[in-house]
PDB file of C-alpha atoms in Angstrom:
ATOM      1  CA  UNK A   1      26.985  21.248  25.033  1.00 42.00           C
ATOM      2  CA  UNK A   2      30.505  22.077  23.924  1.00 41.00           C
ATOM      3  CA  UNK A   3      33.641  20.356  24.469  1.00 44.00           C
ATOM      4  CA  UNK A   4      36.267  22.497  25.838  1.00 44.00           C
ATOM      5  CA  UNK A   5      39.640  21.566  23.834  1.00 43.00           C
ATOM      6  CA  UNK A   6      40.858  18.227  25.803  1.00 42.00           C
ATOM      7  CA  UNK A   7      42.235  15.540  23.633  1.00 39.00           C
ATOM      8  CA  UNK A   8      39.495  13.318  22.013  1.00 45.00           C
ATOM      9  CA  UNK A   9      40.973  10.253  23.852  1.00 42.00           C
ATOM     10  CA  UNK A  10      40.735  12.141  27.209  1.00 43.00           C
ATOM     11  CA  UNK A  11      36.938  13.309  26.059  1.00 54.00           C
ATOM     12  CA  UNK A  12      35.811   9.869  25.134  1.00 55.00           C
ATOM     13  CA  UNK A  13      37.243   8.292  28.415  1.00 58.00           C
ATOM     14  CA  UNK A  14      35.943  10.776  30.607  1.00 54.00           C
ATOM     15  CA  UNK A  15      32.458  10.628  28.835  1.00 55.00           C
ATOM     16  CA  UNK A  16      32.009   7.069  29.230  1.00 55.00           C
ATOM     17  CA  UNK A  17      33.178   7.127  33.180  1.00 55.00           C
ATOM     18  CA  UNK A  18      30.180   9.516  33.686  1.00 53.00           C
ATOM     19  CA  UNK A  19      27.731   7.703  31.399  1.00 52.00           C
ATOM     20  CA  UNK A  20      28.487   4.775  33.341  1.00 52.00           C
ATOM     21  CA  UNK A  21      29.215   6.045  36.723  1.00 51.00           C
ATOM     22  CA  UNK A  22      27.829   9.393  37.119  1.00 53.00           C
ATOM     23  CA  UNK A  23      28.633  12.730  37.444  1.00 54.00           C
ATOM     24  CA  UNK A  24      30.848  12.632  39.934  1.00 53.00           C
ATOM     25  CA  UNK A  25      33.429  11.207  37.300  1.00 53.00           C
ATOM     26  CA  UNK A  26      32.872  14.412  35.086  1.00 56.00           C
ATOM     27  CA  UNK A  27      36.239  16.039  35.217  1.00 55.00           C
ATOM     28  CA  UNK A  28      35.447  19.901  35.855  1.00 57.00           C
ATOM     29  CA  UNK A  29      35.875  21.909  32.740  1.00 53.00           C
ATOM     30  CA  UNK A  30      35.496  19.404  30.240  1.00 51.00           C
ATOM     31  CA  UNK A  31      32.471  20.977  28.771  1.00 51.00           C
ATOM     32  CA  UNK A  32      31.563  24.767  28.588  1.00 50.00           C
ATOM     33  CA  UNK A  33      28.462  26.130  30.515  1.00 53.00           C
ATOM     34  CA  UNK A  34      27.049  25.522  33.784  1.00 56.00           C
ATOM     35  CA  UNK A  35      26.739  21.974  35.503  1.00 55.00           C
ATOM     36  CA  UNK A  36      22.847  22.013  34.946  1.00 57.00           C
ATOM     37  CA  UNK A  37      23.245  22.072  31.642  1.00 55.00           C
ATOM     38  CA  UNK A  38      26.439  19.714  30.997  1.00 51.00           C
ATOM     39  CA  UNK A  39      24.406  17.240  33.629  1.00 54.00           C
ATOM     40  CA  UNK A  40      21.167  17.977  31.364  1.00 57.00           C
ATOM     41  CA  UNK A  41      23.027  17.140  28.332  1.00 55.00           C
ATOM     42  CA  UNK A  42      24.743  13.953  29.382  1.00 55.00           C
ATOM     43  CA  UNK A  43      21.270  12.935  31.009  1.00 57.00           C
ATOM     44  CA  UNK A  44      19.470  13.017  27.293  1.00 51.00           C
ATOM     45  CA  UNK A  45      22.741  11.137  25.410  1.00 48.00           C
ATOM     46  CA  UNK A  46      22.606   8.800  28.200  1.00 52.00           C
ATOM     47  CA  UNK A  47      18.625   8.324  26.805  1.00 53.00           C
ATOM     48  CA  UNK A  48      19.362   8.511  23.681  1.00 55.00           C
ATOM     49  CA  UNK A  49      21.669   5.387  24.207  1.00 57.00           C
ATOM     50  CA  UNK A  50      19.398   3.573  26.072  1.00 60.00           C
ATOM     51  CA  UNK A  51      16.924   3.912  23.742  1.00 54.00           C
ATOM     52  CA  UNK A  52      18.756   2.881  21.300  1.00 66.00           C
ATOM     53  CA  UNK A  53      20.024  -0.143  22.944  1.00 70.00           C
ATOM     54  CA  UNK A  54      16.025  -1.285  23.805  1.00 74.00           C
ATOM     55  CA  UNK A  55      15.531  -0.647  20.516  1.00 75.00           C
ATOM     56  CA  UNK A  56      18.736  -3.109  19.178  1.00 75.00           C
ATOM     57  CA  UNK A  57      17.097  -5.644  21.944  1.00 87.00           C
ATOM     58  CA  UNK A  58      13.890  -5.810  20.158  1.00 85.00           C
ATOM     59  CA  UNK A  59      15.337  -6.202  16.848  1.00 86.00           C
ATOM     60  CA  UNK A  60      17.659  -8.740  17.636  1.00 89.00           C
ATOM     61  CA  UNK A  61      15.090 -11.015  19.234  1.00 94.00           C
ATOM     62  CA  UNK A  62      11.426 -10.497  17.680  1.00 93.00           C
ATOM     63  CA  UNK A  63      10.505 -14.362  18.350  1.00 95.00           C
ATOM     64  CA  UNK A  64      11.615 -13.938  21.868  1.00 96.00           C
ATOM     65  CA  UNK A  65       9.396 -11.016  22.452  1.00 94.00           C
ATOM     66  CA  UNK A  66       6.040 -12.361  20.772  1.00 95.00           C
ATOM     67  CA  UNK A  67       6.673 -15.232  23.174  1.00 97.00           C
ATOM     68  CA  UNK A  68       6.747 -12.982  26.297  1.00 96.00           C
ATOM     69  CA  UNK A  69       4.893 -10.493  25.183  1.00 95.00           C
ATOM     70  CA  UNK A  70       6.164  -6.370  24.560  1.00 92.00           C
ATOM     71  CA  UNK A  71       5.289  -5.292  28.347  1.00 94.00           C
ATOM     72  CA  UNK A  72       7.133  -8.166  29.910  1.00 95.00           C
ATOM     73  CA  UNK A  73      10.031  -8.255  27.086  1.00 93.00           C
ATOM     74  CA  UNK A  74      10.268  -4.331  27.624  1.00 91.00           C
ATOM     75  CA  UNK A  75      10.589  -4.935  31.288  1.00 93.00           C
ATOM     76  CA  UNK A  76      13.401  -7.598  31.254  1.00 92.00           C
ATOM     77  CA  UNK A  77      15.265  -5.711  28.285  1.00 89.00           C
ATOM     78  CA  UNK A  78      15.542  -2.518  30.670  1.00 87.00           C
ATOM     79  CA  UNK A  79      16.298  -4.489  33.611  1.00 90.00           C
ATOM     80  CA  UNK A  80      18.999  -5.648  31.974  1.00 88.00           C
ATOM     81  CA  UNK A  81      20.415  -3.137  30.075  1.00 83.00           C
ATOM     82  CA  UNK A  82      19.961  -1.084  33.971  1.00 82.00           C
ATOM     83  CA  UNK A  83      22.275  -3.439  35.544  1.00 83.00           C
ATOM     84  CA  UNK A  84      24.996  -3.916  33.026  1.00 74.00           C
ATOM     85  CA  UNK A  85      24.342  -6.338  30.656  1.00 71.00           C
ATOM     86  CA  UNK A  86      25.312  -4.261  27.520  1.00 70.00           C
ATOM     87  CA  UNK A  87      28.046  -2.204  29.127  1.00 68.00           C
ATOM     88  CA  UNK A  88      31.038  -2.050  26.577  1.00 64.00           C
ATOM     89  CA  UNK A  89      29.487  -3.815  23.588  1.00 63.00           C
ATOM     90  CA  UNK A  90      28.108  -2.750  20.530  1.00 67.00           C
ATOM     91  CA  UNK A  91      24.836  -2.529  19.213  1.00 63.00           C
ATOM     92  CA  UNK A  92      25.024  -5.281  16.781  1.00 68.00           C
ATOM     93  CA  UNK A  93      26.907  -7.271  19.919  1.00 75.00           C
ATOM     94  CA  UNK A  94      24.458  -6.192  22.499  1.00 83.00           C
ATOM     95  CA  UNK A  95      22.409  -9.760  22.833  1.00 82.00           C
ATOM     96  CA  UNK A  96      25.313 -11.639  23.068  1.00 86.00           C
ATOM     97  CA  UNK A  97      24.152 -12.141  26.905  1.00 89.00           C
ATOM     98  CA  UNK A  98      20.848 -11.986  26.728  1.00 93.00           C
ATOM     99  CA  UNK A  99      20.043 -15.372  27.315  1.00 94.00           C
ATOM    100  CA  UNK A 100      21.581 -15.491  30.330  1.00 92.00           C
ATOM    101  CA  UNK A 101      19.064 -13.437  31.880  1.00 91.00           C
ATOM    102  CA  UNK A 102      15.734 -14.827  31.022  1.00 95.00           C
ATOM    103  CA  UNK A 103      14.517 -16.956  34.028  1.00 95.00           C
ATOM    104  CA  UNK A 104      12.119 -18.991  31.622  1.00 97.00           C
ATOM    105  CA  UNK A 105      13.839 -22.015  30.275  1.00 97.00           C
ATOM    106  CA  UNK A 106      11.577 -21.153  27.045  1.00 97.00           C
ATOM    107  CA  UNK A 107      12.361 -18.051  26.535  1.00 97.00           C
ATOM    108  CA  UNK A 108      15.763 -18.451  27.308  1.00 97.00           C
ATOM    109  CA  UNK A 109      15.932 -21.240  24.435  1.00 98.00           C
ATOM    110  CA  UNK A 110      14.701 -19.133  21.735  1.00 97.00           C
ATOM    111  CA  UNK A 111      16.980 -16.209  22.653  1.00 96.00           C
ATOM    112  CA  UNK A 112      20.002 -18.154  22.635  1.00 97.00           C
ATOM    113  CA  UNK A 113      18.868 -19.682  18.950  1.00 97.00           C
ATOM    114  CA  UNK A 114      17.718 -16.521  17.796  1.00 96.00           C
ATOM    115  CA  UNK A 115      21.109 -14.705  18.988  1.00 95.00           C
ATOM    116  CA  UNK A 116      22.843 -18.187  16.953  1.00 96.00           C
ATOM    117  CA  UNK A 117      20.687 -17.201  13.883  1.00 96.00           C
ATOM    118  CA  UNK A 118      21.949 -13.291  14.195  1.00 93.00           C
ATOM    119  CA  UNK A 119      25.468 -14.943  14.523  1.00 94.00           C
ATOM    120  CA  UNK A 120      25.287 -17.177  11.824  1.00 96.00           C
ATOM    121  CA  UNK A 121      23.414 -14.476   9.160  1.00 94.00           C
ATOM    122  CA  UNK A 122      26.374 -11.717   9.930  1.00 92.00           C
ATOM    123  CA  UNK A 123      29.456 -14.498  10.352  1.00 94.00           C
ATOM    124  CA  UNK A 124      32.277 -14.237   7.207  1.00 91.00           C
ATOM    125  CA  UNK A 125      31.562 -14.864   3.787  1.00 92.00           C
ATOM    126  CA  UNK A 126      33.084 -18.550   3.214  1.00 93.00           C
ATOM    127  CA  UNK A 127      31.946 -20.547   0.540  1.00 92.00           C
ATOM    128  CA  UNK A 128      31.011 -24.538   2.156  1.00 95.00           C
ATOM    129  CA  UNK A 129      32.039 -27.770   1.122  1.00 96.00           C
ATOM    130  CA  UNK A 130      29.197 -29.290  -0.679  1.00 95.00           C
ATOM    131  CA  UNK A 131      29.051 -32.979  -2.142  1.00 95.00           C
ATOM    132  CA  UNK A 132      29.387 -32.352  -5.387  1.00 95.00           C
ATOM    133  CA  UNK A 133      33.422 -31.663  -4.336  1.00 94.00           C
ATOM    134  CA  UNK A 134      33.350 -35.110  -3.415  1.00 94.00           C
ATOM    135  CA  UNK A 135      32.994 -36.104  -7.271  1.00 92.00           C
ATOM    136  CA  UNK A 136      35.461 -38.482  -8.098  1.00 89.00           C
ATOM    137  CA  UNK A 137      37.529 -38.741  -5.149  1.00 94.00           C
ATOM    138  CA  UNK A 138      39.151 -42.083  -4.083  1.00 95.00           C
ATOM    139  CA  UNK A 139      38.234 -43.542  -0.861  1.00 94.00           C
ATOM    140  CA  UNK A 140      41.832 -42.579   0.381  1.00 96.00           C
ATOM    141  CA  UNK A 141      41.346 -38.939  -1.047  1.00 95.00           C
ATOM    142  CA  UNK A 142      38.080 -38.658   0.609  1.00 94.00           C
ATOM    143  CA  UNK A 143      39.114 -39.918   4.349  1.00 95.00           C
ATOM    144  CA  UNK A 144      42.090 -37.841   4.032  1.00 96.00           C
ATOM    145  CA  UNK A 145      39.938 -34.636   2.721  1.00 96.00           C
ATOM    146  CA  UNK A 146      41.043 -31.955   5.348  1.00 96.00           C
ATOM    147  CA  UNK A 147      37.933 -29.792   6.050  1.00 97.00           C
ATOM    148  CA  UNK A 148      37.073 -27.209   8.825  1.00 97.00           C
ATOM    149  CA  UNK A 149      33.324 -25.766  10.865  1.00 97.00           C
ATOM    150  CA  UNK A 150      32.240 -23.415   8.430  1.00 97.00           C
ATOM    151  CA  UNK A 151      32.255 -19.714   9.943  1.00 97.00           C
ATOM    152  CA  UNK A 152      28.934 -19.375   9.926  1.00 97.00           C
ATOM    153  CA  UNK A 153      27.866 -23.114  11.343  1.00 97.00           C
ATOM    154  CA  UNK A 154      26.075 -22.408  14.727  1.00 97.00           C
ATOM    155  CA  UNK A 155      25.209 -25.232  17.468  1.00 97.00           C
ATOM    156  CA  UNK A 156      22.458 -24.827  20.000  1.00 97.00           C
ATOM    157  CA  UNK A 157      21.906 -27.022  22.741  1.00 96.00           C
ATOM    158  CA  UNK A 158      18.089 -27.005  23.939  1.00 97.00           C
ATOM    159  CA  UNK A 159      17.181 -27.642  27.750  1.00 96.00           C
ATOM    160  CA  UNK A 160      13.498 -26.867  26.928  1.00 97.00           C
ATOM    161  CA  UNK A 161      11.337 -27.855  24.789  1.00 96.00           C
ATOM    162  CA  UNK A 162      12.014 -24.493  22.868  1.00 97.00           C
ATOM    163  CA  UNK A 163      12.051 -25.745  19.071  1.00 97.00           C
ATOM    164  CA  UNK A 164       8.841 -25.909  18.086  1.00 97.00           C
ATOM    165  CA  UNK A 165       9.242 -22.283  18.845  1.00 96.00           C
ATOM    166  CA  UNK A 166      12.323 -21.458  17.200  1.00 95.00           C
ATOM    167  CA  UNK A 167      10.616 -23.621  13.900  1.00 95.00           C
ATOM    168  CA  UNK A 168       6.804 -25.171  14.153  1.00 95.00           C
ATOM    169  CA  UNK A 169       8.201 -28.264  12.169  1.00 95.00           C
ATOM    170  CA  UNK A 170      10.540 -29.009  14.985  1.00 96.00           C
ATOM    171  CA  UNK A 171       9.191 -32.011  17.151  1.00 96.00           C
ATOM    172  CA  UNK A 172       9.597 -30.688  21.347  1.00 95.00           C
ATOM    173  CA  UNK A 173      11.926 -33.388  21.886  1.00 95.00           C
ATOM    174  CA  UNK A 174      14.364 -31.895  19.461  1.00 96.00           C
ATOM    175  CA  UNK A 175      17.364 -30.952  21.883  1.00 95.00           C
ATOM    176  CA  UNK A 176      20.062 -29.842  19.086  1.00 96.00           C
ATOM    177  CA  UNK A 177      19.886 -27.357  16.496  1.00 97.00           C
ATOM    178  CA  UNK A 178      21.844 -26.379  13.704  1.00 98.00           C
ATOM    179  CA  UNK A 179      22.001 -23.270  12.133  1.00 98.00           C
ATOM    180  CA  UNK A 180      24.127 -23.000   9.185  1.00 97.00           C
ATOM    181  CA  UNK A 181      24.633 -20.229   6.247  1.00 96.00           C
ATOM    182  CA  UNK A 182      26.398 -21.982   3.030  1.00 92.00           C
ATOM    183  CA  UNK A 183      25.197 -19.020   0.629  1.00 87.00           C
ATOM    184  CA  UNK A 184      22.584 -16.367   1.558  1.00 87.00           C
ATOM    185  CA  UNK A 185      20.172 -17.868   3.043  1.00 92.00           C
ATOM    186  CA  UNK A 186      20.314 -19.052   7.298  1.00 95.00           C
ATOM    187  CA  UNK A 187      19.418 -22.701   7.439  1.00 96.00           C
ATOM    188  CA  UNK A 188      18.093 -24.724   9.971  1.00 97.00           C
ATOM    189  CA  UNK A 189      18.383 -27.996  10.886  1.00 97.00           C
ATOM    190  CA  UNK A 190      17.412 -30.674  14.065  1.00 96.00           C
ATOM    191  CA  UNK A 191      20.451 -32.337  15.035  1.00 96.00           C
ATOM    192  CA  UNK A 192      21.664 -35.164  17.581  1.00 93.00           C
ATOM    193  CA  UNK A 193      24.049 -35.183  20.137  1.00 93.00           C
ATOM    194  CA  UNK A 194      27.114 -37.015  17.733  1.00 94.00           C
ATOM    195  CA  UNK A 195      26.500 -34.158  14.989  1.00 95.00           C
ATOM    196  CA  UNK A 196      26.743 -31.730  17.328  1.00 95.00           C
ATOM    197  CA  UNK A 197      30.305 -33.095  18.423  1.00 95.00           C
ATOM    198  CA  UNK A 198      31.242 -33.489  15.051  1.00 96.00           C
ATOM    199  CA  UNK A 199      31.301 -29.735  14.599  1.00 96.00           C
ATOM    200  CA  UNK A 200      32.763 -29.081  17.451  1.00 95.00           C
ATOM    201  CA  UNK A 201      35.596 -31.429  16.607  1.00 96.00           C
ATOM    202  CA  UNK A 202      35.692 -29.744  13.064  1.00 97.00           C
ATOM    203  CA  UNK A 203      36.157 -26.344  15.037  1.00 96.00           C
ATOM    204  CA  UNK A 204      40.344 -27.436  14.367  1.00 96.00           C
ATOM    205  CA  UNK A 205      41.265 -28.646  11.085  1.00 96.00           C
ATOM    206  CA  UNK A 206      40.878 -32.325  10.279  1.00 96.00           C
ATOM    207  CA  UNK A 207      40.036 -34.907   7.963  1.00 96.00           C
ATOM    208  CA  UNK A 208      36.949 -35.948   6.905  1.00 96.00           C
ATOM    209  CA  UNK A 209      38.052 -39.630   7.813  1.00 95.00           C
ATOM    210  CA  UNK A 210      37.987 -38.514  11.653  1.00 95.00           C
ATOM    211  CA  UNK A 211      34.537 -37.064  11.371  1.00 96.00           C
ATOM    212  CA  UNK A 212      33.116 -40.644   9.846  1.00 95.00           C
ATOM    213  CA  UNK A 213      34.582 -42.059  12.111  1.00 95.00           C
ATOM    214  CA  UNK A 214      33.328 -40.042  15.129  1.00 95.00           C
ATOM    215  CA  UNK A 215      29.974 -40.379  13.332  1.00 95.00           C
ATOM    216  CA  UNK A 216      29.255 -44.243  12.701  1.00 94.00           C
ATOM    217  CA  UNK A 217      29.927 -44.946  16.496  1.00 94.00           C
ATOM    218  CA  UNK A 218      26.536 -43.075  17.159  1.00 92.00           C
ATOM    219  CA  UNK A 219      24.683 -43.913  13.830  1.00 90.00           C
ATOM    220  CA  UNK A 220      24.261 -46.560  12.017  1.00 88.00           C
ATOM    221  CA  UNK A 221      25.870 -44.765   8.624  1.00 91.00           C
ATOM    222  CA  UNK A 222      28.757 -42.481   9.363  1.00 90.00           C
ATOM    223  CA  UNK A 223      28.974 -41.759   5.832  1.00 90.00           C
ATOM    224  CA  UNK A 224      25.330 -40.952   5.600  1.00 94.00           C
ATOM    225  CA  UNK A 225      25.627 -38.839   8.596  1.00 94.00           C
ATOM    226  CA  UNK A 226      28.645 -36.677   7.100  1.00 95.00           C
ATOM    227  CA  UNK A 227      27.092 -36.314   3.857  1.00 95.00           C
ATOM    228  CA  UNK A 228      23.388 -34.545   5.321  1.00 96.00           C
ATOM    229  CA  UNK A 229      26.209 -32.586   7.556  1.00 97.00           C
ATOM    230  CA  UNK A 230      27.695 -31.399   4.253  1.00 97.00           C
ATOM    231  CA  UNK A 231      24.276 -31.172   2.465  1.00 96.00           C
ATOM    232  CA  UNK A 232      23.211 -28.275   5.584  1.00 97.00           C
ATOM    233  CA  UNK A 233      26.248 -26.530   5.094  1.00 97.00           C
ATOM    234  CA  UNK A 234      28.355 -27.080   8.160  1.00 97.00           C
ATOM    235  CA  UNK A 235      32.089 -27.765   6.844  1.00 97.00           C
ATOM    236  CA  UNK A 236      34.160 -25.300   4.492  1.00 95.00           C
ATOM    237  CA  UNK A 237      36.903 -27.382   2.241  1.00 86.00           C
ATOM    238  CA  UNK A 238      40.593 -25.950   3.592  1.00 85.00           C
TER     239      UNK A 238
END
C-alpha cells in the first residue's frame, strides 16, 4: 500500500480519521491502487493496532486478569478498546482509564492500584528524602525543612475490599494504599486516611512543620507518622 506524495502531516491526519472513522474519511488518492486493496490494507493496520493495544492491556494489568479470568478480561479489554477507551493515547498510556470500566468494585480496585504501580515504576528519577537527612537538624531547621510528594509517590483509595488482592498481607479493611519508588524498587504500603492527605498536601511545596502538624491531629505521634512517611519513600527534599 503506497502513499501517493501528500505531506506526512496531511498522511498521518487523514490516516487516523479513517482508522477511527472509516473509510469514508479516506481522501481519494491518498494511496496508489484500487479501493479494495487501500480498504484491505487499512483493515489489517487497523488489526495490527488493536492487537497490539489487547496485548498492552494484558501487560499492564496481569493481577487484574488472573482475577477475572483471560475469557472475561479479553472480553472487557475489547469492549473497551471497541468503544473508545484508548483512542489518542499511547501504548504505555493506554490503561490510564481502565478502571473506569470494570463494573466489579474488585476488579476495578486492583486495576486502579495496578495502573498506580505502572505509574509509580515509570514516574522520574528523583532521589527521596530519607531520615538519615534529618541528622542533626535543630527542631527549628526540621519544622521549617521545605519538602515536596516525591514523583513517583502514588495514593489509592479502596472502595472494596481489593487489598488483599493487590498484596495477601494486606488486611480487607485496608482502604488506602501507598505506592512509592525511592530507588528501584516499587514499594507498598497500607495507609490511613490523614497520610493520604498528607501527600496530597505535599503535592505543593511546604514544610515539614505543616505536615506534623496535619499529622498529630489524626494520630497520636505526628512525628512518628512523618518519619514511617519518609521511611516508604513519599517526600523528595527541595
Amino acid at each position: 500500500m503506497a502513499c501517493c506524495g501528500n505531506p506526512p502531516v496531511f498522511d498521518q491526519a487523514a490516516i487516523i480519521a479513517t482508522l477511527l472513522h472509516g473509510p469514508g474519511h479516506l481522501p481519494h488518492g491518498l494511496f496508489a491502487g484500487s479501493e479494495a486493496a487501500v480498504l484491505r490494507g487499512l483493515r489489517v493496520h487497523a488489526n495490527t493496532i488493536s492487537h497490539a493495544r489487547l496485548v498492552a492491556l494484558e501487560d499492564s494489568f496481569p493481577r487484574t486478569r488472573a482475577f477475572l479470568g483471560e475469557d472475561e478480561f479479553n472480553r472487557l479489554s475489547r469492549d473497551f478498546i471497541e468503544a473508545g477507551g484508548a483512542q489518542r493515547r499511547s501504548l504505555s498510556d493506554i490503561g490510564a482509564d481502565f478502571s473506569a470500566w470494570l463494573a466489579d468494585p474488585l476488579a476495578a480496585d486492583l486495576a486502579r492500584a495496578e495502573r498506580a504501580w505502572f505509574e509509580s515504576y515509570n514516574a522520574a528519577e528523583k532521589l527521596a528524602l530519607t531520615l538519615a537527612d534529618l541528622a542533626g537538624l535543630c527542631e527549628a531547621g526540621l519544622l521549617g525543612l521545605a519538602v515536596r510528594c516525591h514523583p513517583a509517590a502514588r495514593i489509592v483509595t479502596l472502595s472494596s475490599d481489593a487489598a488483599p488482592l493487590v498484596d495477601p498481607a494486606f488486611a480487607p479493611d485496608v482502604t488506602g494504599l501507598l505506592i512509592t519508588r525511592p530507588r528501584a524498587e516499587v514499594r507498598l504500603f497500607a495507609v490511613e486516611n490523614a497520610d493520604a492527605a498528607a501527600i496530597a498536601i505535599a503535592q505543593e511545596i511546604c514544610p515539614i512543620g505543616n505536615l506534623i502538624a496535619h499529622l498529630a491531629e489524626h494520630h497520636d505521634d505526628g512525628g512518628a507518622a512523618i518519619a514511617a512517611l519518609i521511611d516508604a519513600g513519599a517526600f523528595e527534599k527541595v
